[in-house]
Amino acid sequence: MAKHALHTEFADIAALRQALDRRAVSAVELARSALDAAQDAADLNAFLHIDADLTLQQARAADAALAAGTAGPLTGVPIAHKDAFVTRGWRTTAGSRMLGQYVSPFDATVVERLQEAGAVSIGKLNCDEFAMGSGNENSAFGPVRNPWDRAAVPGGSSGGSAAAVAARLVAAATGTDTGGSVRQPASLCGVTGIKPTYGTVSRFGIVAFGSSLDQAGPLARSSRDALALLDAMAGFDPRDATSVQNCGPVANAPGRVQRDFDGAQARYEAGGAQPLAGLRIGVPAEYLGDGLADDVRAAVQAALAQFEALGARRVEISLPRTELAIPAYYVIAPAEASSNLARYDGVRYGHRTADYADLTEMISRSRAEGFGEEVKRRILIGTYVLSHGYYDAYYLQAQRLRRLIAQDFQRALEQCDVIMGPVAPTVAKDIGENRDDPTADWLADIYTLGVSLAGLPAMSVPCGFGSGAHSRRPVGLQIIGNYFDEGRLLAIADRYQHVTDWHLRAPASQDA
């Protein structure tokens, strides 16, 4: 078995599973291959904790299930988890010194469900501290490097997940998306990532940032690989108060996304040479205006033209409050973060300062030492907007604006079936480029924040590259759907990936 057999021998998760079923390869061999690949790519700084014994224990259990005929849909498939999911055995740091050595006594629901489906975890992946960032530069353990260009950021906060998939270290990875943290790194690293409808995937065991916004989603090489993970991850969880029991008329349970995907595919296959005939694609004027880099615009326009060639019809729409999503989000999310991060006080778990005179000083010093600059900045903003005299002026107004933004999307989706546009206004920036302007990264989320505020599903698919000096930095196309429309979004993306090869391309050092 070649050292990097995971990406040189198998095209996707389906091919990987077929090889495992035929006993052409074992789960232990695949796990060892992935562990070796992760070690060889240590300069990416994608992984924060690897424990070969834990991984091989899961791999041996996968081989036993394959031999017994009790294998699940992901049995033996090597994946990894963003370090925002709590895990038994592996450390959970959320990219922060505050949780530098924390090991959870339980697994997050997403981790549980993927393990029940047979997936083998290679370890925990680097992320912006407490998921706060757009470049993965805010991790207490150093930035992740983009495998396409190691001078560039991979995007954030799920940058370690996107980099690990792009570098072909794992078949897929988990991420979390609060304001774009699955879609944006997927775009900047040239992989596929989807944020499902808020409430369809359990938040139990996710280190909380913004409770009304956080949602788990997979990052993978292709739409079909993302489908394999999302279908296993999704489902009602009574331990999560924000988990939905029903997705429209059907139960929120594993198998729902796959059924919707299969139904959409059956309709598209009946369309012959124009499988997407009749599909109305809404393109917001605000997504292609000033502020969008020319090379990103060109890649997105080319992708839209390809969809039209597949039979879809382009519809011009408007999302008039697109720019207002930024101030609304950066009031609501910090407010929720301020509340969620109050639990890290040095008393029960997490970092505790070594030098203090009384309880008040212990809490103050512990938080000052444990939190990074971006986290402190957002806690201060959140505490301010929730304080007496400012709650009505800022937080309440932001929530009202959030409702108006959600209504804008619903009006737009009455005119079209899906919405498409860029994920980010530029390709990946250089590491350290915005060091002197800590809020500059906030503007990079302009096309993703509205979707998160509305709770809609959306995904990023690779659609090209930048130009000039950035010709090796990927561009992603964002596809936005209505509530519970994940299966159709993935099917539409799959039709695009049938006729393009952007998702098949890998960084030069990782090519087969």
Short mmCIF file of C-alpha atoms in Angstrom, two decimals:
data_model
loop_
_atom_site.label_atom_id
_atom_site.label_comp_id
_atom_site.label_asym_id
_atom_site.label_seq_id
_atom_site.Cartn_x
_atom_site.Cartn_y
_atom_site.Cartn_z
CA MET A 1 0.00 0.00 0.00
CA ALA A 2 1.45 3.33 -1.03
CA LYS A 3 2.08 5.83 1.73
CA HIS A 4 -0.52 8.31 0.46
CA ALA A 5 -2.89 5.64 -0.87
CA LEU A 6 -5.94 7.49 0.43
CA HIS A 7 -5.88 9.97 -2.43
CA THR A 8 -3.77 8.17 -5.02
CA GLU A 9 -5.74 4.94 -5.09
CA PHE A 10 -9.38 5.97 -4.57
CA ALA A 11 -11.41 8.67 -6.29
CA ASP A 12 -14.03 9.17 -3.57
CA ILE A 13 -15.68 7.68 -0.52
CA ALA A 14 -17.83 5.34 -2.62
CA ALA A 15 -14.72 3.86 -4.28
CA LEU A 16 -13.05 3.62 -0.89
CA ARG A 17 -15.97 1.67 0.54
CA GLN A 18 -16.07 -0.66 -2.45
CA ALA A 19 -12.39 -1.43 -1.97
CA LEU A 20 -12.98 -2.11 1.73
CA ASP A 21 -15.95 -4.36 0.95
CA ARG A 22 -13.83 -6.32 -1.55
CA ARG A 23 -11.04 -6.56 1.06
CA ALA A 24 -8.71 -4.89 -1.46
CA VAL A 25 -7.58 -2.72 1.42
CA SER A 26 -8.17 -2.80 5.16
CA ALA A 27 -9.32 -0.02 7.45
CA VAL A 28 -6.08 -0.39 9.40
CA GLU A 29 -4.02 0.12 6.25
CA LEU A 30 -6.02 3.21 5.36
CA ALA A 31 -5.69 4.59 8.88
CA ARG A 32 -1.94 4.08 8.89
CA SER A 33 -1.68 5.70 5.47
CA ALA A 34 -3.64 8.74 6.69
CA LEU A 35 -1.58 8.98 9.87
CA ASP A 36 1.62 8.94 7.79
CA ALA A 37 0.24 11.57 5.42
CA ALA A 38 -0.71 13.82 8.34
CA GLN A 39 2.79 13.51 9.77
CA ASP A 40 4.39 14.30 6.41
CA ALA A 41 2.21 17.42 6.10
CA ALA A 42 2.94 18.70 9.60
CA ASP A 43 4.06 22.04 8.13
CA LEU A 44 0.41 22.78 7.29
CA ASN A 45 -0.35 22.82 11.04
CA ALA A 46 -3.75 21.32 10.24
CA PHE A 47 -3.82 18.82 13.13
CA LEU A 48 -3.72 19.74 16.82
CA HIS A 49 -3.89 16.25 18.31
CA ILE A 50 -3.24 12.83 16.83
CA ASP A 51 -3.30 9.62 18.85
CA ALA A 52 -2.35 6.67 16.64
CA ASP A 53 -3.51 4.13 19.23
CA LEU A 54 -7.02 5.57 19.34
CA THR A 55 -7.20 5.74 15.55
CA LEU A 56 -5.99 2.18 15.03
CA GLN A 57 -8.41 0.94 17.68
CA GLN A 58 -11.27 2.38 15.65
CA ALA A 59 -9.78 0.98 12.44
CA ARG A 60 -9.56 -2.53 13.88
CA ALA A 61 -13.21 -2.27 14.96
CA ALA A 62 -14.07 -1.22 11.40
CA ASP A 63 -12.29 -4.23 9.94
CA ALA A 64 -14.16 -6.48 12.37
CA ALA A 65 -17.49 -4.97 11.28
CA LEU A 66 -16.57 -5.48 7.62
CA ALA A 67 -15.69 -9.12 8.30
CA ALA A 68 -18.93 -9.67 10.21
CA GLY A 69 -21.08 -8.03 7.55
CA THR A 70 -22.29 -5.33 9.96
CA ALA A 71 -20.48 -2.39 8.36
CA GLY A 72 -22.11 1.03 8.26
CA PRO A 73 -22.07 3.47 5.32
CA LEU A 74 -18.76 5.04 6.37
CA THR A 75 -17.03 2.02 7.89
CA GLY A 76 -13.25 2.32 7.52
CA VAL A 77 -13.33 5.81 5.95
CA PRO A 78 -10.63 8.08 7.48
CA ILE A 79 -11.98 11.44 8.63
CA ALA A 80 -11.02 14.06 11.21
CA HIS A 81 -12.91 16.44 13.47
CA LYS A 82 -12.65 20.18 13.92
CA ASP A 83 -11.38 20.88 17.41
CA ALA A 84 -14.70 22.52 18.30
CA PHE A 85 -16.30 19.07 18.77
CA VAL A 86 -15.70 17.45 22.13
CA THR A 87 -14.19 13.98 21.94
CA ARG A 88 -13.24 11.27 24.38
CA GLY A 89 -9.55 10.43 24.20
CA TRP A 90 -8.47 13.25 21.90
CA ARG A 91 -7.98 16.69 23.44
CA THR A 92 -10.56 19.39 22.74
CA THR A 93 -9.03 22.86 22.80
CA ALA A 94 -11.25 24.94 20.47
CA GLY A 95 -7.94 26.43 19.35
CA SER A 96 -7.54 28.17 22.73
CA ARG A 97 -5.07 28.15 25.59
CA MET A 98 -8.13 28.28 27.83
CA LEU A 99 -8.79 24.61 26.96
CA GLY A 100 -5.20 23.64 26.18
CA GLN A 101 -5.24 20.21 27.88
CA TYR A 102 -8.97 19.54 28.17
CA VAL A 103 -10.22 16.02 27.44
CA SER A 104 -13.99 15.61 27.39
CA PRO A 105 -15.70 12.73 29.25
CA PHE A 106 -18.17 12.38 26.35
CA ASP A 107 -18.39 12.69 22.57
CA ALA A 108 -20.36 15.30 20.67
CA THR A 109 -23.46 13.90 18.96
CA VAL A 110 -21.89 14.48 15.52
CA VAL A 111 -18.80 12.51 16.59
CA GLU A 112 -21.01 9.73 17.99
CA ARG A 113 -23.08 9.43 14.83
CA LEU A 114 -20.11 9.34 12.48
CA GLN A 115 -18.44 6.74 14.66
CA GLU A 116 -21.65 4.67 14.63
CA ALA A 117 -21.59 4.92 10.82
CA GLY A 118 -18.09 3.39 10.98
CA ALA A 119 -15.85 6.37 10.21
CA VAL A 120 -12.31 6.24 11.61
CA SER A 121 -11.03 9.46 13.18
CA ILE A 122 -7.42 10.48 12.50
CA GLY A 123 -7.51 13.27 15.10
CA LYS A 124 -8.49 16.86 15.87
CA LEU A 125 -8.08 19.73 13.45
CA ASN A 126 -6.87 23.27 14.06
CA CYS A 127 -9.36 26.15 14.05
CA ASP A 128 -9.68 29.80 14.98
CA GLU A 129 -9.99 30.20 18.73
CA PHE A 130 -13.57 29.39 19.76
CA ALA A 131 -14.39 29.51 16.01
CA MET A 132 -13.84 33.28 15.89
CA GLY A 133 -12.08 34.21 12.67
CA SER A 134 -12.06 34.08 8.89
CA GLY A 135 -8.49 33.00 8.26
CA ASN A 136 -7.50 30.45 10.93
CA GLU A 137 -4.89 32.93 12.15
CA ASN A 138 -6.51 33.29 15.58
CA SER A 139 -5.62 29.81 16.82
CA ALA A 140 -3.49 29.83 19.97
CA PHE A 141 -1.44 27.07 18.33
CA GLY A 142 -0.45 28.96 15.20
CA PRO A 143 -2.08 29.49 11.81
CA VAL A 144 -3.00 26.73 9.39
CA ARG A 145 -1.40 27.07 5.96
CA ASN A 146 -3.29 26.70 2.72
CA PRO A 147 -2.02 23.58 0.89
CA TRP A 148 -2.41 25.35 -2.47
CA ASP A 149 -0.11 28.18 -1.38
CA ARG A 150 1.54 27.95 2.00
CA ALA A 151 1.87 31.74 2.19
CA ALA A 152 -1.94 32.01 2.21
CA VAL A 153 -4.58 31.43 4.87
CA PRO A 154 -6.94 28.45 4.40
CA GLY A 155 -9.95 30.44 5.58
CA GLY A 156 -11.67 30.06 8.90
CA SER A 157 -12.71 29.12 11.31
CA SER A 158 -12.71 25.53 9.96
CA GLY A 159 -9.37 26.09 8.23
CA GLY A 160 -7.75 22.93 9.55
CA SER A 161 -10.65 20.86 8.21
CA ALA A 162 -10.51 22.46 4.75
CA ALA A 163 -6.71 22.19 4.55
CA ALA A 164 -6.73 18.51 5.59
CA VAL A 165 -9.29 17.62 2.92
CA ALA A 166 -7.58 19.73 0.22
CA ALA A 167 -4.21 18.13 0.99
CA ARG A 168 -5.87 14.69 0.78
CA LEU A 169 -4.88 13.83 4.37
CA VAL A 170 -8.41 12.56 5.08
CA ALA A 171 -11.42 11.70 2.94
CA ALA A 172 -13.61 14.26 4.72
CA ALA A 173 -13.78 16.35 7.88
CA THR A 174 -16.29 17.98 10.16
CA GLY A 175 -16.58 21.73 10.59
CA THR A 176 -18.84 24.29 12.18
CA ASP A 177 -20.41 27.28 10.47
CA THR A 178 -21.52 30.31 12.51
CA GLY A 179 -21.15 33.04 9.89
CA GLY A 180 -19.54 31.13 7.03
CA SER A 181 -16.92 28.96 8.72
CA VAL A 182 -17.59 25.87 6.59
CA ARG A 183 -18.29 27.60 3.29
CA GLN A 184 -15.50 30.18 3.34
CA PRO A 185 -12.58 27.79 4.05
CA ALA A 186 -14.07 25.31 1.58
CA SER A 187 -13.96 28.06 -1.03
CA LEU A 188 -10.41 29.18 -0.25
CA CYS A 189 -9.07 25.61 -0.22
CA GLY A 190 -10.94 24.32 -3.27
CA VAL A 191 -13.10 21.70 -1.55
CA THR A 192 -16.84 21.17 -1.09
CA GLY A 193 -18.52 22.20 2.16
CA ILE A 194 -22.14 22.54 3.24
CA LYS A 195 -23.87 24.31 6.12
CA PRO A 196 -27.25 22.65 6.62
CA THR A 197 -30.43 24.33 7.84
CA TYR A 198 -30.06 25.51 11.42
CA GLY A 199 -31.33 22.82 13.77
CA THR A 200 -30.98 19.82 11.45
CA VAL A 201 -27.64 18.71 12.91
CA SER A 202 -27.20 18.48 16.67
CA ARG A 203 -25.16 21.16 18.44
CA PHE A 204 -24.72 18.94 21.53
CA GLY A 205 -21.01 18.71 22.27
CA ILE A 206 -19.98 21.62 20.07
CA VAL A 207 -17.97 24.22 21.98
CA ALA A 208 -20.44 27.10 21.78
CA PHE A 209 -19.76 30.42 20.06
CA GLY A 210 -23.11 31.83 18.88
CA SER A 211 -25.92 29.53 20.00
CA SER A 212 -28.52 30.82 17.52
CA LEU A 213 -26.05 30.58 14.64
CA ASP A 214 -23.67 27.62 15.18
CA GLN A 215 -24.33 24.65 12.91
CA ALA A 216 -22.16 21.64 12.09
CA GLY A 217 -21.44 20.64 8.51
CA PRO A 218 -19.04 18.43 6.52
CA LEU A 219 -16.16 19.36 4.24
CA ALA A 220 -15.21 16.86 1.56
CA ARG A 221 -13.78 16.52 -1.90
CA SER A 222 -17.09 16.37 -3.74
CA SER A 223 -20.82 16.85 -3.29
CA ARG A 224 -21.38 13.09 -3.04
CA ASP A 225 -18.73 12.74 -0.34
CA ALA A 226 -20.26 15.63 1.61
CA LEU A 227 -23.64 13.91 1.26
CA ALA A 228 -22.26 10.71 2.78
CA LEU A 229 -21.25 12.55 5.94
CA LEU A 230 -24.20 14.91 6.22
CA ASP A 231 -26.74 12.12 5.90
CA ALA A 232 -25.12 10.33 8.85
CA MET A 233 -24.71 13.52 10.93
CA ALA A 234 -28.23 14.91 10.57
CA GLY A 235 -31.13 14.00 12.82
CA PHE A 236 -33.11 15.09 15.85
CA ASP A 237 -31.27 15.05 19.18
CA PRO A 238 -33.26 15.46 22.43
CA ARG A 239 -30.08 16.63 24.16
CA ASP A 240 -30.01 19.76 21.97
CA ALA A 241 -32.78 22.28 22.66
CA THR A 242 -32.29 23.83 19.20
CA SER A 243 -32.60 20.51 17.34
CA VAL A 244 -35.67 20.25 15.09
CA GLN A 245 -37.83 17.11 15.15
CA ASN A 246 -39.25 17.56 11.67
CA CYS A 247 -37.94 19.00 8.42
CA GLY A 248 -41.18 20.18 6.91
CA PRO A 249 -43.47 17.14 6.56
CA VAL A 250 -40.75 14.51 7.23
CA ALA A 251 -38.85 13.50 10.34
CA ASN A 252 -35.39 14.91 10.90
CA ALA A 253 -33.51 11.62 10.81
CA PRO A 254 -30.58 9.93 9.05
CA GLY A 255 -31.60 9.02 5.50
CA ARG A 256 -33.63 12.19 4.87
CA VAL A 257 -30.90 14.06 2.97
CA GLN A 258 -30.04 10.96 0.92
CA ARG A 259 -33.68 10.44 -0.08
CA ASP A 260 -34.02 14.06 -1.15
CA PHE A 261 -30.76 13.81 -3.10
CA ASP A 262 -31.90 10.62 -4.85
CA GLY A 263 -35.27 12.15 -5.72
CA ALA A 264 -33.65 15.24 -7.24
CA GLN A 265 -31.15 13.12 -9.16
CA ALA A 266 -33.93 11.01 -10.65
CA ARG A 267 -35.59 14.17 -11.98
CA TYR A 268 -32.32 15.54 -13.34
CA GLU A 269 -31.32 12.29 -15.04
CA ALA A 270 -34.63 12.31 -16.89
CA GLY A 271 -33.58 15.64 -18.42
CA GLY A 272 -30.94 14.08 -20.63
CA ALA A 273 -28.41 16.55 -22.04
CA GLN A 274 -30.00 19.39 -20.05
CA PRO A 275 -30.58 17.81 -16.65
CA LEU A 276 -31.26 21.14 -14.92
CA ALA A 277 -33.91 22.34 -17.39
CA GLY A 278 -36.46 24.44 -15.54
CA LEU A 279 -34.21 25.23 -12.59
CA ARG A 280 -34.33 28.93 -11.76
CA ILE A 281 -31.06 30.31 -10.40
CA GLY A 282 -31.35 33.62 -8.61
CA VAL A 283 -28.26 35.84 -8.84
CA PRO A 284 -28.37 38.78 -6.40
CA ALA A 285 -27.18 42.04 -7.91
CA GLU A 286 -25.54 42.84 -4.57
CA TYR A 287 -23.29 39.75 -4.83
CA LEU A 288 -21.62 40.82 -8.08
CA GLY A 289 -21.17 44.53 -7.43
CA ASP A 290 -18.34 46.67 -6.12
CA GLY A 291 -15.99 44.94 -3.71
CA LEU A 292 -15.88 41.65 -5.61
CA ALA A 293 -12.45 40.91 -7.07
CA ASP A 294 -12.35 40.58 -10.87
CA ASP A 295 -10.86 37.07 -10.82
CA VAL A 296 -13.54 35.82 -8.41
CA ARG A 297 -16.26 37.45 -10.53
CA ALA A 298 -14.91 35.77 -13.68
CA ALA A 299 -14.87 32.32 -12.04
CA VAL A 300 -18.40 32.73 -10.66
CA GLN A 301 -19.75 34.00 -14.00
CA ALA A 302 -18.16 31.02 -15.77
CA ALA A 303 -19.81 28.66 -13.30
CA LEU A 304 -23.19 30.32 -13.83
CA ALA A 305 -22.75 29.94 -17.59
CA GLN A 306 -22.06 26.23 -17.08
CA PHE A 307 -25.29 25.87 -15.13
CA GLU A 308 -27.13 27.60 -17.96
CA ALA A 309 -25.58 25.11 -20.38
CA LEU A 310 -27.06 22.37 -18.21
CA GLY A 311 -30.50 23.88 -18.76
CA ALA A 312 -30.91 26.19 -15.78
CA ARG A 313 -32.31 29.69 -16.21
CA ARG A 314 -30.69 32.72 -14.60
CA VAL A 315 -32.98 35.13 -12.75
CA GLU A 316 -31.85 38.52 -11.51
CA ILE A 317 -32.89 39.08 -7.90
CA SER A 318 -32.08 41.48 -5.09
CA LEU A 319 -31.03 40.98 -1.47
CA PRO A 320 -31.08 44.66 -0.50
CA ARG A 321 -29.82 44.24 3.05
CA THR A 322 -26.68 42.26 2.14
CA GLU A 323 -24.28 44.86 3.53
CA LEU A 324 -26.34 45.24 6.71
CA ALA A 325 -25.74 41.58 7.53
CA ILE A 326 -22.24 42.53 8.71
CA PRO A 327 -23.25 44.93 11.51
CA ALA A 328 -26.21 42.73 12.49
CA TYR A 329 -24.01 39.64 12.78
CA TYR A 330 -21.22 41.44 14.64
CA VAL A 331 -23.70 42.55 17.28
CA ILE A 332 -25.59 39.26 17.68
CA ALA A 333 -22.67 36.82 17.50
CA PRO A 334 -20.43 38.67 20.02
CA ALA A 335 -23.41 39.05 22.37
CA GLU A 336 -23.98 35.30 22.33
CA ALA A 337 -20.24 34.66 22.63
CA SER A 338 -20.04 36.92 25.67
CA SER A 339 -22.70 34.81 27.34
CA ASN A 340 -21.31 31.43 26.26
CA LEU A 341 -17.72 32.19 27.23
CA ALA A 342 -18.66 33.41 30.72
CA ARG A 343 -18.34 29.79 31.87
CA TYR A 344 -14.55 29.87 31.41
CA ASP A 345 -13.62 31.32 34.78
CA GLY A 346 -10.83 29.04 36.01
CA VAL A 347 -13.11 27.45 38.62
CA ARG A 348 -14.48 24.24 37.10
CA TYR A 349 -12.27 23.48 34.10
CA GLY A 350 -9.98 25.22 31.67
CA HIS A 351 -6.99 27.44 32.33
CA ARG A 352 -6.45 28.75 35.86
CA THR A 353 -3.80 31.36 36.57
CA ALA A 354 -0.98 30.36 38.91
CA ASP A 355 -0.80 33.69 40.73
CA TYR A 356 -3.83 35.27 42.42
CA ALA A 357 -4.85 36.72 45.77
CA ASP A 358 -8.61 36.10 45.78
CA LEU A 359 -11.44 34.67 43.66
CA THR A 360 -12.03 37.87 41.69
CA GLU A 361 -8.37 38.13 40.73
CA MET A 362 -8.23 34.43 39.87
CA ILE A 363 -11.13 34.77 37.43
CA SER A 364 -9.77 37.98 35.91
CA ARG A 365 -6.23 36.69 35.44
CA SER A 366 -7.37 33.28 34.18
CA ARG A 367 -9.51 34.86 31.47
CA ALA A 368 -6.85 37.41 30.54
CA GLU A 369 -4.23 34.67 30.14
CA GLY A 370 -6.48 32.05 28.55
CA PHE A 371 -8.26 34.05 25.85
CA GLY A 372 -6.62 35.45 22.71
CA GLU A 373 -7.01 38.97 21.38
CA GLU A 374 -9.87 38.29 18.94
CA VAL A 375 -11.87 36.45 21.58
CA LYS A 376 -11.36 39.27 24.07
CA ARG A 377 -12.41 41.79 21.43
CA ARG A 378 -15.69 39.97 20.76
CA ILE A 379 -16.42 39.42 24.46
CA LEU A 380 -16.02 43.16 25.05
CA ILE A 381 -18.32 44.02 22.12
CA GLY A 382 -20.90 41.46 23.24
CA THR A 383 -20.87 42.59 26.84
CA TYR A 384 -21.26 46.21 25.74
CA VAL A 385 -24.27 45.62 23.46
CA LEU A 386 -26.01 43.58 26.17
CA SER A 387 -25.39 46.12 28.91
CA HIS A 388 -28.10 48.30 30.44
CA GLY A 389 -28.90 51.24 28.21
CA TYR A 390 -27.49 49.66 25.05
CA TYR A 391 -29.51 46.44 24.72
CA ASP A 392 -32.43 48.17 22.95
CA ALA A 393 -30.17 50.38 20.83
CA TYR A 394 -27.93 47.60 19.53
CA TYR A 395 -28.92 43.99 20.29
CA LEU A 396 -32.66 44.37 19.85
CA GLN A 397 -32.22 46.39 16.66
CA ALA A 398 -29.83 43.76 15.28
CA GLN A 399 -32.40 41.05 15.93
CA ARG A 400 -35.04 43.08 14.11
CA LEU A 401 -32.67 43.50 11.19
CA ARG A 402 -32.03 39.76 11.25
CA ARG A 403 -35.73 39.12 10.70
CA LEU A 404 -35.80 41.55 7.77
CA ILE A 405 -32.78 39.80 6.19
CA ALA A 406 -34.55 36.43 6.52
CA GLN A 407 -37.62 37.94 4.87
CA ASP A 408 -35.46 39.23 1.99
CA PHE A 409 -34.29 35.67 1.32
CA GLN A 410 -37.84 34.32 1.39
CA ARG A 411 -39.01 36.94 -1.10
CA ALA A 412 -36.06 36.12 -3.35
CA LEU A 413 -36.77 32.38 -3.17
CA GLU A 414 -40.30 33.01 -4.41
CA GLN A 415 -38.70 34.14 -7.69
CA CYS A 416 -36.13 31.33 -7.97
CA ASP A 417 -35.35 27.82 -6.79
CA VAL A 418 -31.80 28.41 -5.55
CA ILE A 419 -29.52 31.42 -5.16
CA MET A 420 -25.95 31.44 -6.45
CA GLY A 421 -23.00 33.78 -6.12
CA PRO A 422 -19.52 34.07 -4.64
CA VAL A 423 -18.58 32.76 -1.21
CA ALA A 424 -15.89 35.36 -0.51
CA PRO A 425 -15.01 38.65 -2.25
CA THR A 426 -11.40 37.60 -2.91
CA VAL A 427 -9.23 34.51 -3.04
CA ALA A 428 -7.25 33.61 0.08
CA LYS A 429 -5.21 36.48 1.48
CA ASP A 430 -1.64 36.15 2.70
CA ILE A 431 -1.04 35.09 6.30
CA GLY A 432 -0.62 38.25 8.35
CA GLU A 433 -2.00 40.54 5.63
CA ASN A 434 -4.63 42.11 7.90
CA ARG A 435 -2.56 42.11 11.07
CA ASP A 436 -2.82 45.92 11.44
CA ASP A 437 -6.60 45.96 10.90
CA PRO A 438 -8.17 43.26 13.07
CA THR A 439 -11.71 43.94 11.77
CA ALA A 440 -10.79 43.73 8.07
CA ASP A 441 -11.50 40.00 8.05
CA TRP A 442 -15.07 40.71 9.11
CA LEU A 443 -15.77 42.18 5.66
CA ALA A 444 -14.75 38.90 4.01
CA ASP A 445 -17.98 37.34 5.33
CA ILE A 446 -20.34 39.66 3.47
CA TYR A 447 -21.81 36.92 1.22
CA THR A 448 -22.14 34.26 3.93
CA LEU A 449 -23.48 36.12 6.97
CA GLY A 450 -27.01 36.72 5.69
CA VAL A 451 -27.52 33.00 5.12
CA SER A 452 -26.44 32.24 8.69
CA LEU A 453 -28.67 34.94 10.16
CA ALA A 454 -31.60 33.46 8.22
CA GLY A 455 -30.73 29.87 9.20
CA LEU A 456 -30.80 28.69 5.56
CA PRO A 457 -28.74 25.84 4.06
CA ALA A 458 -25.88 26.80 1.76
CA MET A 459 -22.77 25.23 0.31
CA SER A 460 -19.54 26.04 -1.47
CA VAL A 461 -18.28 24.13 -4.51
CA PRO A 462 -14.94 24.69 -6.28
CA CYS A 463 -15.41 26.69 -9.49
CA GLY A 464 -11.99 28.01 -10.51
CA PHE A 465 -8.88 29.86 -9.44
CA GLY A 466 -7.63 33.41 -9.06
CA SER A 467 -5.42 35.16 -11.57
CA GLY A 468 -1.87 36.49 -11.80
CA ALA A 469 0.16 35.93 -8.65
CA HIS A 470 -2.87 34.17 -7.14
CA SER A 471 -3.48 31.71 -9.96
CA ARG A 472 -3.10 28.76 -7.57
CA ARG A 473 -5.61 30.05 -5.04
CA PRO A 474 -9.09 28.51 -5.42
CA VAL A 475 -12.49 30.18 -5.85
CA GLY A 476 -15.77 28.74 -4.58
CA LEU A 477 -19.34 29.13 -5.83
CA GLN A 478 -22.02 29.50 -3.15
CA ILE A 479 -25.35 27.70 -3.66
CA ILE A 480 -28.14 28.73 -1.26
CA GLY A 481 -31.46 26.94 -0.86
CA ASN A 482 -34.63 27.17 1.16
CA TYR A 483 -35.07 25.51 4.54
CA PHE A 484 -34.37 21.75 4.63
CA ASP A 485 -33.28 21.78 0.96
CA GLU A 486 -29.86 20.16 1.55
CA GLY A 487 -30.51 17.12 -0.65
CA ARG A 488 -31.43 19.22 -3.68
CA LEU A 489 -28.47 21.57 -3.17
CA LEU A 490 -26.10 18.61 -3.12
CA ALA A 491 -27.75 17.12 -6.22
CA ILE A 492 -27.44 20.41 -8.13
CA ALA A 493 -23.78 20.65 -7.13
CA ASP A 494 -23.28 17.05 -8.22
CA ARG A 495 -24.60 17.81 -11.72
CA TYR A 496 -22.09 20.66 -11.95
CA GLN A 497 -19.30 18.36 -10.78
CA HIS A 498 -20.26 15.85 -13.45
CA VAL A 499 -19.15 18.30 -16.14
CA THR A 500 -16.29 20.13 -14.38
CA ASP A 501 -13.10 18.94 -12.73
CA TRP A 502 -12.37 21.73 -10.22
CA HIS A 503 -13.20 19.41 -7.33
CA LEU A 504 -10.79 16.76 -8.67
CA ARG A 505 -7.76 19.03 -8.66
CA ALA A 506 -5.28 18.76 -5.83
CA PRO A 507 -2.32 20.88 -4.71
CA ALA A 508 0.78 20.10 -6.76
CA SER A 509 2.65 18.40 -3.92
CA GLN A 510 -0.31 16.07 -3.39
CA ASP A 511 -1.03 15.07 -6.99
CA ALA A 512 -0.99 11.35 -7.67
#
